[in-house]
CSV table of C-alpha atoms and ligand atoms in Angstrom, one decimal:
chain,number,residue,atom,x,y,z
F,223,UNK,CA,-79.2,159.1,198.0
F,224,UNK,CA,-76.1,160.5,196.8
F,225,UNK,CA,-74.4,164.0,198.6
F,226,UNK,CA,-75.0,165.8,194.8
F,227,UNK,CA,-75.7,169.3,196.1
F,228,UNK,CA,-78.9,169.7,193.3
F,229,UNK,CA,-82.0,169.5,194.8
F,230,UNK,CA,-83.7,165.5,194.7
F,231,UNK,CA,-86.5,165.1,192.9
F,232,UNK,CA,-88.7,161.8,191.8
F,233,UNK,CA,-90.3,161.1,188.6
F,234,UNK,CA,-92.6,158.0,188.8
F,235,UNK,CA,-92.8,156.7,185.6
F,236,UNK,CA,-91.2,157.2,182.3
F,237,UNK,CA,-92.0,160.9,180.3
F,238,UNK,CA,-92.5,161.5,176.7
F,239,UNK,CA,-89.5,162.6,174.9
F,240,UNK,CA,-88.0,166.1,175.5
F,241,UNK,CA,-89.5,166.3,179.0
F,242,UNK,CA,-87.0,164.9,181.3
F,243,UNK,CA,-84.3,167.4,179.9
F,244,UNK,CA,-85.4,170.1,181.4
F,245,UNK,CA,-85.2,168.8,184.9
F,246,UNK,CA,-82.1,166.5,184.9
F,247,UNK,CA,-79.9,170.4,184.8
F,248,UNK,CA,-80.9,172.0,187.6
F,249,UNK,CA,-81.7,168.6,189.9
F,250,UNK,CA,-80.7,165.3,190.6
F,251,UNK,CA,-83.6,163.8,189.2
F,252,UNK,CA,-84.8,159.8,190.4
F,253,UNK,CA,-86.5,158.5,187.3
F,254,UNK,CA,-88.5,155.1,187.5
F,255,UNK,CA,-87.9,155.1,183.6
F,256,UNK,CA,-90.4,152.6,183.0
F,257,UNK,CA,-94.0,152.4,181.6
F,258,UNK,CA,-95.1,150.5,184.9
F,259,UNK,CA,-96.0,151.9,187.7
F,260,UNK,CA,-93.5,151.2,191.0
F,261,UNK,CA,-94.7,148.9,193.6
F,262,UNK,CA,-95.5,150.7,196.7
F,263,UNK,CA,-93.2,149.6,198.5
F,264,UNK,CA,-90.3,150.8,195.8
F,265,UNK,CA,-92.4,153.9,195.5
F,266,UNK,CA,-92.1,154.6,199.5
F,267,UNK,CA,-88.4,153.9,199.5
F,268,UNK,CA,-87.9,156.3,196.6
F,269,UNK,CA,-89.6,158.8,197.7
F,270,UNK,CA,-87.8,159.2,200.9
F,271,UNK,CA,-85.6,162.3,201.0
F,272,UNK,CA,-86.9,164.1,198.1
F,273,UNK,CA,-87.3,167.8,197.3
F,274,UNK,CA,-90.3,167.1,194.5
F,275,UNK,CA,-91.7,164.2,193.4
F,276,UNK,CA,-93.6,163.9,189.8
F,277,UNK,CA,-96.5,161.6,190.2
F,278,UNK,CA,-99.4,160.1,188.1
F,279,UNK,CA,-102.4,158.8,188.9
F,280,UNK,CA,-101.3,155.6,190.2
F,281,UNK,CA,-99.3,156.8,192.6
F,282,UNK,CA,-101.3,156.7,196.0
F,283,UNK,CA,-99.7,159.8,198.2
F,284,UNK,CA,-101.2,159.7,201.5
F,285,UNK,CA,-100.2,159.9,205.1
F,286,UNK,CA,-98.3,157.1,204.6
F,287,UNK,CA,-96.4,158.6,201.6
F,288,UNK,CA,-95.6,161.9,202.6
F,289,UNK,CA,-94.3,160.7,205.9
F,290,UNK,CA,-92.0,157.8,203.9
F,291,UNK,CA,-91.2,161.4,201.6
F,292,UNK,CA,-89.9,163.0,204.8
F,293,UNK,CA,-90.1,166.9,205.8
F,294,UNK,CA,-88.1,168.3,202.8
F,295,UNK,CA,-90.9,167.5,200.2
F,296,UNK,CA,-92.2,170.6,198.6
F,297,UNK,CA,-94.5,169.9,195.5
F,298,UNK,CA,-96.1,166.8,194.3
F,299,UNK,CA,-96.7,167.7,190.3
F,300,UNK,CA,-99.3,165.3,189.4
F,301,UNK,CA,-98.9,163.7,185.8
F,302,UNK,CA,-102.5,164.4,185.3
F,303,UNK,CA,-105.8,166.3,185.2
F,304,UNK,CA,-107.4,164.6,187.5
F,305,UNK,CA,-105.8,164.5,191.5
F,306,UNK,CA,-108.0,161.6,193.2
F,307,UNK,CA,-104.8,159.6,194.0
F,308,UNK,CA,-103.7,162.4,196.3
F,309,UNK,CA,-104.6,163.7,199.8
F,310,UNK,CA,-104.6,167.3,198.9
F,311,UNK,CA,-105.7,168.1,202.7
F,312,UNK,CA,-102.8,165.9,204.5
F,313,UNK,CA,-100.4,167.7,201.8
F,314,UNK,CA,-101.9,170.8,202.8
F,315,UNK,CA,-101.3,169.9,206.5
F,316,UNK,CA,-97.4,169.6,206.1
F,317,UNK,CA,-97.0,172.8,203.8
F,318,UNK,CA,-96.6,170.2,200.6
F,319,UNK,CA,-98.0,172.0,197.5
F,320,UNK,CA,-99.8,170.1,195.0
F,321,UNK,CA,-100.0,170.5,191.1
F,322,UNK,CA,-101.9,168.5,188.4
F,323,UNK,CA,-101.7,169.4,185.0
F,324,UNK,CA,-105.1,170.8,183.8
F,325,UNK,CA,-105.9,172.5,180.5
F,326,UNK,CA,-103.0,171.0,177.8
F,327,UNK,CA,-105.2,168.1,177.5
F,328,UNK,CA,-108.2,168.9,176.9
F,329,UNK,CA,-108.4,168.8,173.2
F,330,UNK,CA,-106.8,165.7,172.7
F,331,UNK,CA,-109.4,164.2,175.6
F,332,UNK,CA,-112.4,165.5,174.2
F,333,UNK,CA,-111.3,164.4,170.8
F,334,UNK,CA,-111.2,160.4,172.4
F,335,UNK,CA,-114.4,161.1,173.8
F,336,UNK,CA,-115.8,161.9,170.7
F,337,UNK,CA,-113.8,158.9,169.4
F,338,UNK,CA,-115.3,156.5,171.5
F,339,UNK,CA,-119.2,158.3,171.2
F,340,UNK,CA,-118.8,157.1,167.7
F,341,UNK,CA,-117.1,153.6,168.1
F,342,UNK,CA,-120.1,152.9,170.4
F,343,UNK,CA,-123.4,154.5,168.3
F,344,UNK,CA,-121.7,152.7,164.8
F,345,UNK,CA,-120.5,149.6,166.8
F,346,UNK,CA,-116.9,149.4,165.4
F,347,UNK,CA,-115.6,147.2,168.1
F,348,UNK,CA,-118.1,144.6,167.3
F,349,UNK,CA,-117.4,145.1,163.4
F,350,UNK,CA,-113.7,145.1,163.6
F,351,UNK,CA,-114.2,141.9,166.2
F,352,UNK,CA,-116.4,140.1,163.3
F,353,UNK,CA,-114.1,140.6,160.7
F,354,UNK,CA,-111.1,139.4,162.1
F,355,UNK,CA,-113.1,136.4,163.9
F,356,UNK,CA,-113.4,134.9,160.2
F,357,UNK,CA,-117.2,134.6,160.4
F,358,UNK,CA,-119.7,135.0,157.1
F,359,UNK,CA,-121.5,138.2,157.4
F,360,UNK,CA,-122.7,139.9,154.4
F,361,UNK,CA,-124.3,143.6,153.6
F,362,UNK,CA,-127.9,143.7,154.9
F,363,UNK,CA,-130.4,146.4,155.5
F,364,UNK,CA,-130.8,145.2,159.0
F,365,UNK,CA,-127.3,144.4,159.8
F,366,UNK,CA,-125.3,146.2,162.5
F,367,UNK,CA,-127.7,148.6,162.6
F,368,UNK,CA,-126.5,151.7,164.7
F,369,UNK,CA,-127.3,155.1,166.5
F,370,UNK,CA,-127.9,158.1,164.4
F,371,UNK,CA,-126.5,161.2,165.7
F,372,UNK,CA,-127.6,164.3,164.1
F,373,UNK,CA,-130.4,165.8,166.4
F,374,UNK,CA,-130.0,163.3,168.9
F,375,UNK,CA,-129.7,165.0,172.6
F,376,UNK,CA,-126.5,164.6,174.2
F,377,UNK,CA,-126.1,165.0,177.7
F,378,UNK,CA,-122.5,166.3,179.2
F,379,UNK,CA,-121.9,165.3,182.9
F,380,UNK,CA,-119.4,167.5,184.3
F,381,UNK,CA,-118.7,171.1,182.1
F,382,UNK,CA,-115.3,171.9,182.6
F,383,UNK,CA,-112.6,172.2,180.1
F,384,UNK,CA,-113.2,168.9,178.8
F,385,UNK,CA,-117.2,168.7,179.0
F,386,UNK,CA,-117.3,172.1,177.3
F,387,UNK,CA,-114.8,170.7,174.6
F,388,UNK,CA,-116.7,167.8,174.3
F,389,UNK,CA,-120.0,169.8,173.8
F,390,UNK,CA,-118.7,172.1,171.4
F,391,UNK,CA,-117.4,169.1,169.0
F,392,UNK,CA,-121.3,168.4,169.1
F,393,UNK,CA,-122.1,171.3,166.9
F,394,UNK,CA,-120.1,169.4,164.0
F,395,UNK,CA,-122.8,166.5,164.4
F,396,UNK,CA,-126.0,168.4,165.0
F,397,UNK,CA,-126.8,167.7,167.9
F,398,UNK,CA,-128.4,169.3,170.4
F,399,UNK,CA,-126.6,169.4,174.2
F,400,UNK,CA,-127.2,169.7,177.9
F,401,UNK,CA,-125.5,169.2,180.8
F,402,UNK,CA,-125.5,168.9,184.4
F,403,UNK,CA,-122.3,170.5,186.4
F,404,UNK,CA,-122.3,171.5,190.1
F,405,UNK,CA,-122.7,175.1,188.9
F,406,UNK,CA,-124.1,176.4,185.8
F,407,UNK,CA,-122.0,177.9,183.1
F,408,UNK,CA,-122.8,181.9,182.4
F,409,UNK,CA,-125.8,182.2,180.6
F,410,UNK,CA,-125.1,181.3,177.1
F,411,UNK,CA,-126.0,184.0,174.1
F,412,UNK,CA,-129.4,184.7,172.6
F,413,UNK,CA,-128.3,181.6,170.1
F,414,UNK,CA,-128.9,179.2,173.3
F,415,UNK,CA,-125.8,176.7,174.0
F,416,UNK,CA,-125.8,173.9,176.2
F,417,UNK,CA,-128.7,174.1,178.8
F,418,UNK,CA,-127.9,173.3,182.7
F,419,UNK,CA,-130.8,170.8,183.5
F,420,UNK,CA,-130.6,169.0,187.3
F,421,UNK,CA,-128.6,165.8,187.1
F,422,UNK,CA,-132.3,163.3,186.7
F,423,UNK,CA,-133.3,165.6,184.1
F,424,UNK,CA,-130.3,165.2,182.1
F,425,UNK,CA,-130.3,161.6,182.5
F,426,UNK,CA,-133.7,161.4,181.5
F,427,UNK,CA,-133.3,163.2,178.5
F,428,UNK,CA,-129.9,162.1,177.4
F,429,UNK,CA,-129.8,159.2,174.3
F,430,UNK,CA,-125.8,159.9,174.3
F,431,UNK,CA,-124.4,160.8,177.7
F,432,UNK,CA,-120.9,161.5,178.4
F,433,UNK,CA,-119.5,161.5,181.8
F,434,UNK,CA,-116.4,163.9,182.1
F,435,UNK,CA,-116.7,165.5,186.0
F,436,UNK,CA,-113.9,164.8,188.2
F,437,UNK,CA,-114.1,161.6,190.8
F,438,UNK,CA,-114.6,163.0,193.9
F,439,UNK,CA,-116.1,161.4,197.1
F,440,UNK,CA,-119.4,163.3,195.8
F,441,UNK,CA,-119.1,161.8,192.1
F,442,UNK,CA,-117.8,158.2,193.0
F,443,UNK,CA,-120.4,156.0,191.6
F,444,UNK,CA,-122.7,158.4,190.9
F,445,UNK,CA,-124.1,156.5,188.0
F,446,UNK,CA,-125.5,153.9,190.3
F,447,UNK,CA,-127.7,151.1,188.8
F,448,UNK,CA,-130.8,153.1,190.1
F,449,UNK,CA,-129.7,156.9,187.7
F,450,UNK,CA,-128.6,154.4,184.7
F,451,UNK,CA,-131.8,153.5,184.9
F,452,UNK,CA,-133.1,156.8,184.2
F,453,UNK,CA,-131.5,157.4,180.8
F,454,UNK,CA,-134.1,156.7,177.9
F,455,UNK,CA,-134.4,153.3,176.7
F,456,UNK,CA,-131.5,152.2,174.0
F,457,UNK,CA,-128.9,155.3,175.5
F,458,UNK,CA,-125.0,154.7,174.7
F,459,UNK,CA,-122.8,156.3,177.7
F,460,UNK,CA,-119.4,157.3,177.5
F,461,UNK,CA,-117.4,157.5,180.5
F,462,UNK,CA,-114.1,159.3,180.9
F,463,UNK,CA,-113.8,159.4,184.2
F,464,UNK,CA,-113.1,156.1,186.3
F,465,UNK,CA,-115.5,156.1,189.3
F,466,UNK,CA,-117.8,157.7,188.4
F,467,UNK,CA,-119.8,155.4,186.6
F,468,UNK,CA,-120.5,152.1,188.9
F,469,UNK,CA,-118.8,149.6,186.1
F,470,UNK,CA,-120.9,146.6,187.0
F,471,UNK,CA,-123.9,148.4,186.8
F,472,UNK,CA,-123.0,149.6,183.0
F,473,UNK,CA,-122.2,146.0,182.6
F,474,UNK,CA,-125.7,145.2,183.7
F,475,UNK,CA,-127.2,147.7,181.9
F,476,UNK,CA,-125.6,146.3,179.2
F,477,UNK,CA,-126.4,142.9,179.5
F,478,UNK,CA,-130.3,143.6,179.8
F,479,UNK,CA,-130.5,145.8,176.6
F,480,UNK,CA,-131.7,148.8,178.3
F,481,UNK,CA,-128.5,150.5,177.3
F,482,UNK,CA,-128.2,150.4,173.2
F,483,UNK,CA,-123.6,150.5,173.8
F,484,UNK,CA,-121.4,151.8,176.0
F,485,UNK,CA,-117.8,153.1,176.0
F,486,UNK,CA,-115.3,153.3,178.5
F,487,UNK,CA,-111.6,155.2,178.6
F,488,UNK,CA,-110.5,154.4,182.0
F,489,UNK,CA,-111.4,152.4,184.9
F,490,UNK,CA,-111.9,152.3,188.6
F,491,UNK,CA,-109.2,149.3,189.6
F,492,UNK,CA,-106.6,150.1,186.5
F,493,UNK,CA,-105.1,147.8,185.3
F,494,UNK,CA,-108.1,145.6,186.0
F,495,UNK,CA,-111.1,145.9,183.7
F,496,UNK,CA,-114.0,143.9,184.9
F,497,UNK,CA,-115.3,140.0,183.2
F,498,UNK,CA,-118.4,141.5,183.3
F,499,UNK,CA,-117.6,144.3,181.0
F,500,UNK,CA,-115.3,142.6,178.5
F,501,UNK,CA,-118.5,140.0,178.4
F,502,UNK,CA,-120.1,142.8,176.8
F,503,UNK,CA,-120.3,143.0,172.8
F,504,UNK,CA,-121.4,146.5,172.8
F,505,UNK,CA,-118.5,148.0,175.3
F,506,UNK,CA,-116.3,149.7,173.7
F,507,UNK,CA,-112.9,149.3,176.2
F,508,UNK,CA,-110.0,151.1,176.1
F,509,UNK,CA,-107.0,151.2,177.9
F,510,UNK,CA,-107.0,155.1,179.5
F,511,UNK,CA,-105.9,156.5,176.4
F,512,UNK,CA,-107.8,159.7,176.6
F,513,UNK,CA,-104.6,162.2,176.9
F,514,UNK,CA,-102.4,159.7,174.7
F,515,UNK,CA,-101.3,161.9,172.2
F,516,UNK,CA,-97.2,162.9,172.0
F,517,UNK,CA,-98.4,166.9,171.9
F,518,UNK,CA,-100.7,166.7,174.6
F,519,UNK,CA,-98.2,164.4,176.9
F,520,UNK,CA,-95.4,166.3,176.1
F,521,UNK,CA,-96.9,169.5,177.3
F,522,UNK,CA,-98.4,167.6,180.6
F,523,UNK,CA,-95.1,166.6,181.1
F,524,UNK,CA,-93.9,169.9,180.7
F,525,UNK,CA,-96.7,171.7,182.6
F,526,UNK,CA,-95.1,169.1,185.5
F,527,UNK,CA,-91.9,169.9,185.1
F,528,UNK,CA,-92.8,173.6,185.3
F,529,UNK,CA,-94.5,173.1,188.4
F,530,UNK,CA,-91.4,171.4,189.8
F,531,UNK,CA,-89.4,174.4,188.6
F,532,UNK,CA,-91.3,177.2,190.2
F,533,UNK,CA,-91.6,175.3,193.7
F,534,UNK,CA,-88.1,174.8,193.6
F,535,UNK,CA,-87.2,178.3,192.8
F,536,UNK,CA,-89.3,179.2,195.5
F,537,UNK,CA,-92.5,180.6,194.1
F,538,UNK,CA,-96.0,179.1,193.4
F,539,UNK,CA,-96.9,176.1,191.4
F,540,UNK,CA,-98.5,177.2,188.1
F,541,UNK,CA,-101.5,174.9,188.2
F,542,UNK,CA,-102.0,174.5,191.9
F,543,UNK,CA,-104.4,172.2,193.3
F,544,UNK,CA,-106.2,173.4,196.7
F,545,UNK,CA,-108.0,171.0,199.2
F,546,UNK,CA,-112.1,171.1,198.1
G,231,GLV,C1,-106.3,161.3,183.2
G,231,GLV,O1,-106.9,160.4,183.4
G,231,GLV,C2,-106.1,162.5,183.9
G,231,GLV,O2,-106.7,162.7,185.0
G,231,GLV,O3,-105.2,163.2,183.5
């Protein structure tokens, strides 16, 4: 480290454009400027000494990390909504504050949610595959048949910012939405809104499910081979959240026909996507793309950055992140 007398701080992986700018005056910033993650072992090393650190979701920060970071670390900013790559508790422990970046992407991830809902029900992956295989096909009234969605139910797992986003996007399709969250939303108006129905209910009733809660020790693998069973025969899920959804079981699901298609945003081993998925025709498989717009990771970036900025100057992180 050099004896610059600006605070150090680390940013793991390379930001959009515009966001690094507003650090590099008032620290000396670290940045891995790269669109790979740092081994750990690089990770650990850079780390060490550091005021802040800006993280993202592949960056593990544990015991083991905090004690490479030494006492002087204030705030790890997270680089994303969700936090399960962090040890909020053993930050908590040594006075380390912890920020993700919750809110500026909501739109953009309910909008690839949606995305994927409709690459999976009108099986575009499989299209788009066909046509540039080179195979004959030709117009049918039985060919490539898909799933309608006006008045289909849709369920929501998890109503937060981006369930509620998601089920609000539903009105523009007709159809009709419940969900299942730890705690109900406020009674919704005399014109109904999404109705809270206990997680086996939802399943049960949900042809289109998407899966949007956090991954949390409660949520990991929730969606076991035993509650996929429970969705109606021929349902598509939708997961945006990895974890939560036991991939080999969707695989499974897949592979028997009890699920109609499936689409997934981001996965529980990035980068590693499982054979038994990509064997599937009607998986639709992206690589976690859900936030990937340059608004929406400019302003995570940013919200980051801020985070950094308050700690720093002594106060509170905006968007702080307690232990559950
Ligand atoms: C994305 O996966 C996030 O948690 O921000």
């Amino acid at each position: 480290m050099s004896d610059s007398p600006l605070p150090p701080v680390l940013v793991t992986r390379r930001l959009a454009p515009g966001v690094i700018e507003r650090l590099t005056p008032s620290f000396e910033v670290t940045l891995h400027d790269d669109e790979r993650p740092m081994d750990r072992a690089e990770l650990l090393k850079a780390v060490h000494g550091r005021s802040a650190v800006i993280t993202t979701l592949d960056d593990v920060v544990d015991a083991e990390f905090l004690d490479a970071a030494g006492p002087g670390l204030r705030i790890v900013a997270n680089h994303a909504v969700g936090t399960h790559n962090i040890d909020v508790a053993a930050c908590a422990a040594r006075g380390v504050l912890v920020s993700n970046t919750p809110g500026v992407l909501t739109a953009a991830t309910a909008d690839m949610a949606w995305a994927l809902l409709l690459a999976a029900t009108r099986r575009l992956g499989e299209g788009e595959r066909l046509l540039r295989s080179g195979r004959p096909w030709a117009w049918a009234p039985t060919f490539m048949l898909g799933t309608e969605l006006a008045g289909t139910p849709l369920g929501v797992l998890g109503m937060g910012r981006i369930g509620q986003a998601v089920a609000r996007r539903a009105a523009a399709f007709d159809m009709p939405v419940s969900y299942h969250n730890r705690t109900p939303l406020p009674a919704a108006g005399p014109d109904g809104g999404p109705r809270w129905l206990p997680l086996e209910e939802l399943l049960a009733q949900s042809t289109v499910l998407v899966v949007t809660c956090p991954l949390t020790d409660g949520t990991r693998h929730l969606l076991d081979a035993d509650r996929l069973a429970l969705l109606p025969a021929g349902a598509v899920v939708v997961s945006m959240t990895a974890g939560v959804v036991d991939e080999l079981a969707l695989a499974a699901a897949l592979e028997s026909g009890a699920l109609f298609a499936a689409a997934v945003d981001n996965f529980e081993h990035e980068p590693a996507v499982p054979a038994e998925l990509l064997a599937q025709e009607r998986a639709v498989l992206v690589p976690h793309l859900g936030s990937s717009t340059v608004r929406t990771r400019q302003a995570m970036g940013g919200l980051a950055v801020d985070n950094v900025l308050a700690v720093l100057a002594g106060g509170e992180p905006v968007t702080p992140v307690t232990p559950r």
